[in-house]
Amino acid sequence: MKTISRIQYISSGETFHEQLMHIQMALDLGIDWVQVRWKGAPEEDLMALAITAKERCQAYGAACILNDHLKVANAIGADGLHLGLQDAPISAAKALLDNKIIGGTANTLTDVQQRIDEGVDYIGLGPFRFTTSKLQLSPILGISGYMQILDHLNAHATPCPPIIAIGGIQTRDVPALIEIGVHGIAISGLLQQHPEEISIIKSYYEHITEHQQ
């Protein structure tokens, strides 16, 4: 069974230096899952970043996931790939990246069911609230949106891979997301804005692990 981290960092930054600085910050703060996301970058620059990120993730024992770029993920031996709804098909990713982690974005219950049918390893469900890190934002879910989707899945006993909440999540949101059954969260801007709060978020999830043992 593939391990899906409860705290996932999605990289941000306009330049190679900013991207790498934030990735290093995430690793130094003990985050063990980095999704390399650099929209609009030339492929050679993205390749260089991905290679360096993979090396640093390996040194920290962290997973290195690529966003969107299937060929780059394959070329650098990434641990996995995350695909948006308009990106390459999940089937193509699974065919090329044998036994790697494949995640997919969802915004609605219909999207979630599609991702389940496609056999993804986890679902990035969102956005939780407004975020400036994505240019074309889907409708906001909020806690009530997540509850409706999870309640429907539970009511129909639908087997579902781990759901990761994404989109403008703040530290104060984490307890409620845990309570309704969301597996984990993806963060981006929060890491740069409030790095001191990462330890608080980690403690929430460590508390879950202690109670599951």
PDB file of C-alpha atoms in Angstrom:
ATOM      1  CA  MET A   1       0.000   0.000   0.000  1.00  0.00           C
ATOM      2  CA  LYS A   2       1.363   3.421  -0.995  1.00  0.00           C
ATOM      3  CA  THR A   3       1.819   5.859   1.872  1.00  0.00           C
ATOM      4  CA  ILE A   4       0.042   9.179   1.327  1.00  0.00           C
ATOM      5  CA  SER A   5       1.379  11.893   3.606  1.00  0.00           C
ATOM      6  CA  ARG A   6      -1.055  13.931   5.656  1.00  0.00           C
ATOM      7  CA  ILE A   7       0.820  17.206   5.089  1.00  0.00           C
ATOM      8  CA  GLN A   8       1.791  17.896   1.487  1.00  0.00           C
ATOM      9  CA  TYR A   9       3.715  20.950   0.330  1.00  0.00           C
ATOM     10  CA  ILE A  10       2.986  22.348  -3.146  1.00  0.00           C
ATOM     11  CA  SER A  11       5.931  24.431  -4.263  1.00  0.00           C
ATOM     12  CA  SER A  12       5.576  28.082  -5.208  1.00  0.00           C
ATOM     13  CA  GLY A  13       7.782  30.844  -6.529  1.00  0.00           C
ATOM     14  CA  GLU A  14       8.297  32.838  -9.694  1.00  0.00           C
ATOM     15  CA  THR A  15      11.963  31.907 -10.121  1.00  0.00           C
ATOM     16  CA  PHE A  16      14.151  28.820  -9.762  1.00  0.00           C
ATOM     17  CA  HIS A  17      15.722  30.374  -6.646  1.00  0.00           C
ATOM     18  CA  GLU A  18      12.361  31.094  -4.984  1.00  0.00           C
ATOM     19  CA  GLN A  19      11.048  27.635  -5.782  1.00  0.00           C
ATOM     20  CA  LEU A  20      14.116  25.882  -4.407  1.00  0.00           C
ATOM     21  CA  MET A  21      14.260  28.102  -1.321  1.00  0.00           C
ATOM     22  CA  HIS A  22      10.657  27.235  -0.425  1.00  0.00           C
ATOM     23  CA  ILE A  23      11.182  23.528  -1.091  1.00  0.00           C
ATOM     24  CA  GLN A  24      14.219  23.554   1.186  1.00  0.00           C
ATOM     25  CA  MET A  25      12.198  25.385   3.845  1.00  0.00           C
ATOM     26  CA  ALA A  26       9.505  22.710   3.712  1.00  0.00           C
ATOM     27  CA  LEU A  27      12.065  19.925   4.106  1.00  0.00           C
ATOM     28  CA  ASP A  28      13.796  21.723   6.978  1.00  0.00           C
ATOM     29  CA  LEU A  29      10.421  22.015   8.734  1.00  0.00           C
ATOM     30  CA  GLY A  30       9.953  18.250   8.533  1.00  0.00           C
ATOM     31  CA  ILE A  31       7.448  18.021   5.684  1.00  0.00           C
ATOM     32  CA  ASP A  32       7.925  14.670   3.971  1.00  0.00           C
ATOM     33  CA  TRP A  33       5.984  15.270   0.748  1.00  0.00           C
ATOM     34  CA  VAL A  34       6.874  17.903  -1.852  1.00  0.00           C
ATOM     35  CA  GLN A  35       4.868  18.450  -5.007  1.00  0.00           C
ATOM     36  CA  VAL A  36       6.959  20.402  -7.516  1.00  0.00           C
ATOM     37  CA  ARG A  37       4.583  22.845  -9.212  1.00  0.00           C
ATOM     38  CA  TRP A  38       5.983  25.604 -11.414  1.00  0.00           C
ATOM     39  CA  LYS A  39       3.377  26.632 -13.962  1.00  0.00           C
ATOM     40  CA  GLY A  40       4.627  28.456 -17.043  1.00  0.00           C
ATOM     41  CA  ALA A  41       8.297  27.665 -16.526  1.00  0.00           C
ATOM     42  CA  PRO A  42      10.373  26.618 -19.554  1.00  0.00           C
ATOM     43  CA  GLU A  43      10.702  22.836 -19.573  1.00  0.00           C
ATOM     44  CA  GLU A  44      14.492  22.940 -19.191  1.00  0.00           C
ATOM     45  CA  ASP A  45      14.154  25.124 -16.076  1.00  0.00           C
ATOM     46  CA  LEU A  46      11.464  22.855 -14.658  1.00  0.00           C
ATOM     47  CA  MET A  47      13.671  19.844 -15.365  1.00  0.00           C
ATOM     48  CA  ALA A  48      16.584  21.433 -13.515  1.00  0.00           C
ATOM     49  CA  LEU A  49      14.367  22.268 -10.541  1.00  0.00           C
ATOM     50  CA  ALA A  50      12.823  18.805 -10.501  1.00  0.00           C
ATOM     51  CA  ILE A  51      16.237  17.097 -10.529  1.00  0.00           C
ATOM     52  CA  THR A  52      17.487  19.227  -7.634  1.00  0.00           C
ATOM     53  CA  ALA A  53      14.227  18.840  -5.710  1.00  0.00           C
ATOM     54  CA  LYS A  54      14.346  15.053  -6.118  1.00  0.00           C
ATOM     55  CA  GLU A  55      17.920  14.962  -4.782  1.00  0.00           C
ATOM     56  CA  ARG A  56      17.017  17.057  -1.752  1.00  0.00           C
ATOM     57  CA  CYS A  57      13.850  15.092  -1.054  1.00  0.00           C
ATOM     58  CA  GLN A  58      15.858  11.862  -1.159  1.00  0.00           C
ATOM     59  CA  ALA A  59      18.341  13.303   1.329  1.00  0.00           C
ATOM     60  CA  TYR A  60      15.462  14.037   3.735  1.00  0.00           C
ATOM     61  CA  GLY A  61      13.531  10.835   3.089  1.00  0.00           C
ATOM     62  CA  ALA A  62      10.670  12.801   1.546  1.00  0.00           C
ATOM     63  CA  ALA A  63       8.488  11.969  -1.442  1.00  0.00           C
ATOM     64  CA  CYS A  64       9.005  14.080  -4.572  1.00  0.00           C
ATOM     65  CA  ILE A  65       5.864  14.410  -6.684  1.00  0.00           C
ATOM     66  CA  LEU A  66       5.686  16.286  -9.992  1.00  0.00           C
ATOM     67  CA  ASN A  67       2.685  18.385 -10.941  1.00  0.00           C
ATOM     68  CA  ASP A  68       1.297  17.905 -14.445  1.00  0.00           C
ATOM     69  CA  HIS A  69       4.510  17.106 -16.368  1.00  0.00           C
ATOM     70  CA  LEU A  70       4.408  13.376 -17.061  1.00  0.00           C
ATOM     71  CA  LYS A  71       7.588  13.260 -19.152  1.00  0.00           C
ATOM     72  CA  VAL A  72       9.604  15.202 -16.576  1.00  0.00           C
ATOM     73  CA  ALA A  73       8.327  12.960 -13.777  1.00  0.00           C
ATOM     74  CA  ASN A  74       9.429   9.899 -15.731  1.00  0.00           C
ATOM     75  CA  ALA A  75      12.796  11.394 -16.704  1.00  0.00           C
ATOM     76  CA  ILE A  76      13.857  12.248 -13.142  1.00  0.00           C
ATOM     77  CA  GLY A  77      12.424   9.138 -11.500  1.00  0.00           C
ATOM     78  CA  ALA A  78       9.947  11.102  -9.394  1.00  0.00           C
ATOM     79  CA  ASP A  79       8.037   9.267  -6.689  1.00  0.00           C
ATOM     80  CA  GLY A  80       4.789  10.215  -8.355  1.00  0.00           C
ATOM     81  CA  LEU A  81       2.687  12.618 -10.362  1.00  0.00           C
ATOM     82  CA  HIS A  82      -0.295  14.838  -9.634  1.00  0.00           C
ATOM     83  CA  LEU A  83      -2.699  15.595 -12.486  1.00  0.00           C
ATOM     84  CA  GLY A  84      -5.394  18.234 -12.797  1.00  0.00           C
ATOM     85  CA  LEU A  85      -8.706  17.525 -14.480  1.00  0.00           C
ATOM     86  CA  GLN A  86      -7.462  19.108 -17.722  1.00  0.00           C
ATOM     87  CA  ASP A  87      -4.032  17.447 -17.629  1.00  0.00           C
ATOM     88  CA  ALA A  88      -2.919  14.126 -19.126  1.00  0.00           C
ATOM     89  CA  PRO A  89      -5.194  11.108 -18.528  1.00  0.00           C
ATOM     90  CA  ILE A  90      -4.593   9.098 -15.360  1.00  0.00           C
ATOM     91  CA  SER A  91      -4.347   5.971 -17.523  1.00  0.00           C
ATOM     92  CA  ALA A  92      -1.392   7.434 -19.435  1.00  0.00           C
ATOM     93  CA  ALA A  93       0.384   8.302 -16.196  1.00  0.00           C
ATOM     94  CA  LYS A  94      -0.165   4.828 -14.745  1.00  0.00           C
ATOM     95  CA  ALA A  95       1.106   3.212 -17.940  1.00  0.00           C
ATOM     96  CA  LEU A  96       4.347   5.215 -17.984  1.00  0.00           C
ATOM     97  CA  LEU A  97       4.983   5.545 -14.241  1.00  0.00           C
ATOM     98  CA  ASP A  98       4.638   1.945 -13.175  1.00  0.00           C
ATOM     99  CA  ASN A  99       4.056   1.537  -9.435  1.00  0.00           C
ATOM    100  CA  LYS A 100       4.467   5.265  -8.753  1.00  0.00           C
ATOM    101  CA  ILE A 101       2.026   7.421  -6.776  1.00  0.00           C
ATOM    102  CA  ILE A 102      -0.628   8.982  -9.022  1.00  0.00           C
ATOM    103  CA  GLY A 103      -2.904  11.666  -7.613  1.00  0.00           C
ATOM    104  CA  GLY A 104      -5.682  13.653  -9.216  1.00  0.00           C
ATOM    105  CA  THR A 105      -7.534  16.889  -8.612  1.00  0.00           C
ATOM    106  CA  ALA A 106     -11.277  16.990  -7.936  1.00  0.00           C
ATOM    107  CA  ASN A 107     -13.761  19.769  -7.171  1.00  0.00           C
ATOM    108  CA  THR A 108     -17.138  18.032  -7.130  1.00  0.00           C
ATOM    109  CA  LEU A 109     -18.628  14.685  -6.141  1.00  0.00           C
ATOM    110  CA  THR A 110     -18.716  13.791  -9.839  1.00  0.00           C
ATOM    111  CA  ASP A 111     -14.994  14.546 -10.093  1.00  0.00           C
ATOM    112  CA  VAL A 112     -14.306  12.430  -7.008  1.00  0.00           C
ATOM    113  CA  GLN A 113     -16.216   9.502  -8.517  1.00  0.00           C
ATOM    114  CA  GLN A 114     -14.255   9.929 -11.757  1.00  0.00           C
ATOM    115  CA  ARG A 115     -10.967   9.831  -9.854  1.00  0.00           C
ATOM    116  CA  ILE A 116     -12.074   6.726  -7.945  1.00  0.00           C
ATOM    117  CA  ASP A 117     -12.985   5.011 -11.234  1.00  0.00           C
ATOM    118  CA  GLU A 118      -9.590   5.985 -12.673  1.00  0.00           C
ATOM    119  CA  GLY A 119      -7.819   4.304  -9.768  1.00  0.00           C
ATOM    120  CA  VAL A 120      -5.830   7.224  -8.375  1.00  0.00           C
ATOM    121  CA  ASP A 121      -3.844   6.757  -5.175  1.00  0.00           C
ATOM    122  CA  TYR A 122      -5.165   9.971  -3.618  1.00  0.00           C
ATOM    123  CA  ILE A 123      -7.515  12.826  -4.474  1.00  0.00           C
ATOM    124  CA  GLY A 124      -6.651  16.496  -4.054  1.00  0.00           C
ATOM    125  CA  LEU A 125     -10.098  17.937  -3.327  1.00  0.00           C
ATOM    126  CA  GLY A 126     -10.679  21.674  -3.307  1.00  0.00           C
ATOM    127  CA  PRO A 127     -10.451  24.549  -3.178  1.00  0.00           C
ATOM    128  CA  PHE A 128     -11.268  24.883   0.500  1.00  0.00           C
ATOM    129  CA  ARG A 129     -11.365  28.680   0.216  1.00  0.00           C
ATOM    130  CA  PHE A 130     -10.099  31.410  -2.093  1.00  0.00           C
ATOM    131  CA  THR A 131      -6.412  31.203  -2.889  1.00  0.00           C
ATOM    132  CA  THR A 132      -4.140  33.328  -5.049  1.00  0.00           C
ATOM    133  CA  SER A 133      -1.859  30.392  -5.924  1.00  0.00           C
ATOM    134  CA  LYS A 134      -4.186  29.218  -8.703  1.00  0.00           C
ATOM    135  CA  LEU A 135      -5.278  31.432 -11.581  1.00  0.00           C
ATOM    136  CA  GLN A 136      -8.453  29.603 -12.609  1.00  0.00           C
ATOM    137  CA  LEU A 137     -10.200  28.750  -9.364  1.00  0.00           C
ATOM    138  CA  SER A 138     -13.038  26.225  -9.161  1.00  0.00           C
ATOM    139  CA  PRO A 139     -16.056  26.836  -6.898  1.00  0.00           C
ATOM    140  CA  ILE A 140     -15.159  27.098  -3.203  1.00  0.00           C
ATOM    141  CA  LEU A 141     -16.070  24.050  -1.087  1.00  0.00           C
ATOM    142  CA  GLY A 142     -15.574  25.091   2.533  1.00  0.00           C
ATOM    143  CA  ILE A 143     -16.181  22.616   5.354  1.00  0.00           C
ATOM    144  CA  SER A 144     -19.796  22.066   4.278  1.00  0.00           C
ATOM    145  CA  GLY A 145     -18.722  21.073   0.760  1.00  0.00           C
ATOM    146  CA  TYR A 146     -16.280  18.482   2.059  1.00  0.00           C
ATOM    147  CA  MET A 147     -18.903  17.161   4.487  1.00  0.00           C
ATOM    148  CA  GLN A 148     -21.479  16.704   1.727  1.00  0.00           C
ATOM    149  CA  ILE A 149     -19.047  14.753  -0.445  1.00  0.00           C
ATOM    150  CA  LEU A 150     -17.736  12.590   2.401  1.00  0.00           C
ATOM    151  CA  ASP A 151     -21.247  11.940   3.738  1.00  0.00           C
ATOM    152  CA  HIS A 152     -22.358  10.768   0.296  1.00  0.00           C
ATOM    153  CA  LEU A 153     -19.375   8.434  -0.052  1.00  0.00           C
ATOM    154  CA  ASN A 154     -19.954   7.022   3.424  1.00  0.00           C
ATOM    155  CA  ALA A 155     -23.702   6.611   2.897  1.00  0.00           C
ATOM    156  CA  HIS A 156     -23.083   4.566  -0.228  1.00  0.00           C
ATOM    157  CA  ALA A 157     -20.098   2.696   1.271  1.00  0.00           C
ATOM    158  CA  THR A 158     -17.981   3.882  -1.663  1.00  0.00           C
ATOM    159  CA  PRO A 159     -14.333   2.814  -1.377  1.00  0.00           C
ATOM    160  CA  CYS A 160     -12.265   5.965  -1.764  1.00  0.00           C
ATOM    161  CA  PRO A 161      -8.541   6.712  -1.727  1.00  0.00           C
ATOM    162  CA  PRO A 162      -7.234   9.277   0.789  1.00  0.00           C
ATOM    163  CA  ILE A 163      -8.671  12.753   0.264  1.00  0.00           C
ATOM    164  CA  ILE A 164      -6.335  15.715   0.621  1.00  0.00           C
ATOM    165  CA  ALA A 165      -7.917  19.126   1.205  1.00  0.00           C
ATOM    166  CA  ILE A 166      -6.353  21.932  -0.794  1.00  0.00           C
ATOM    167  CA  GLY A 167      -6.807  25.640  -1.347  1.00  0.00           C
ATOM    168  CA  GLY A 168      -6.145  28.445   1.102  1.00  0.00           C
ATOM    169  CA  ILE A 169      -6.087  26.196   4.173  1.00  0.00           C
ATOM    170  CA  GLN A 170      -5.015  27.829   7.440  1.00  0.00           C
ATOM    171  CA  THR A 171      -3.830  26.168  10.638  1.00  0.00           C
ATOM    172  CA  ARG A 172      -7.160  26.884  12.346  1.00  0.00           C
ATOM    173  CA  ASP A 173      -8.988  24.821   9.679  1.00  0.00           C
ATOM    174  CA  VAL A 174      -7.118  21.585  10.325  1.00  0.00           C
ATOM    175  CA  PRO A 175      -9.026  20.258  13.384  1.00  0.00           C
ATOM    176  CA  ALA A 176     -12.385  20.556  11.593  1.00  0.00           C
ATOM    177  CA  LEU A 177     -11.018  18.842   8.474  1.00  0.00           C
ATOM    178  CA  ILE A 178      -9.657  16.008  10.613  1.00  0.00           C
ATOM    179  CA  GLU A 179     -12.986  15.675  12.422  1.00  0.00           C
ATOM    180  CA  ILE A 180     -15.012  15.203   9.239  1.00  0.00           C
ATOM    181  CA  GLY A 181     -12.626  12.537   7.960  1.00  0.00           C
ATOM    182  CA  VAL A 182     -10.330  14.291   5.485  1.00  0.00           C
ATOM    183  CA  HIS A 183      -7.027  12.362   5.340  1.00  0.00           C
ATOM    184  CA  GLY A 184      -4.708  15.352   5.113  1.00  0.00           C
ATOM    185  CA  ILE A 185      -4.012  18.798   3.703  1.00  0.00           C
ATOM    186  CA  ALA A 186      -1.922  20.407   0.990  1.00  0.00           C
ATOM    187  CA  ILE A 187      -0.318  23.751   1.765  1.00  0.00           C
ATOM    188  CA  SER A 188       1.609  26.310  -0.224  1.00  0.00           C
ATOM    189  CA  GLY A 189       1.372  29.964   0.822  1.00  0.00           C
ATOM    190  CA  LEU A 190       0.926  29.019   4.483  1.00  0.00           C
ATOM    191  CA  LEU A 191       4.502  27.735   4.586  1.00  0.00           C
ATOM    192  CA  GLN A 192       5.921  31.072   3.461  1.00  0.00           C
ATOM    193  CA  GLN A 193       3.541  33.209   5.521  1.00  0.00           C
ATOM    194  CA  HIS A 194       3.538  31.284   8.800  1.00  0.00           C
ATOM    195  CA  PRO A 195       6.373  28.721   8.909  1.00  0.00           C
ATOM    196  CA  GLU A 196       6.175  28.730  12.708  1.00  0.00           C
ATOM    197  CA  GLU A 197       2.716  27.116  12.486  1.00  0.00           C
ATOM    198  CA  ILE A 198       3.890  23.978  10.663  1.00  0.00           C
ATOM    199  CA  SER A 199       4.825  22.361  13.986  1.00  0.00           C
ATOM    200  CA  ILE A 200       1.261  22.957  15.236  1.00  0.00           C
ATOM    201  CA  ILE A 201      -0.218  21.276  12.163  1.00  0.00           C
ATOM    202  CA  LYS A 202       2.186  18.358  12.536  1.00  0.00           C
ATOM    203  CA  SER A 203       1.108  17.927  16.164  1.00  0.00           C
ATOM    204  CA  TYR A 204      -2.542  17.599  15.092  1.00  0.00           C
ATOM    205  CA  TYR A 205      -1.670  14.687  12.806  1.00  0.00           C
ATOM    206  CA  GLU A 206       0.738  13.100  15.276  1.00  0.00           C
ATOM    207  CA  HIS A 207      -2.153  13.048  17.747  1.00  0.00           C
ATOM    208  CA  ILE A 208      -4.229  11.058  15.225  1.00  0.00           C
ATOM    209  CA  THR A 209      -1.418   8.563  14.684  1.00  0.00           C
ATOM    210  CA  GLU A 210      -1.021   8.025  18.445  1.00  0.00           C
ATOM    211  CA  HIS A 211      -4.730   7.238  18.803  1.00  0.00           C
ATOM    212  CA  GLN A 212      -4.680   4.811  15.870  1.00  0.00           C
ATOM    213  CA  GLN A 213      -1.886   2.698  17.360  1.00  0.00           C
TER     214      GLN A 213
END
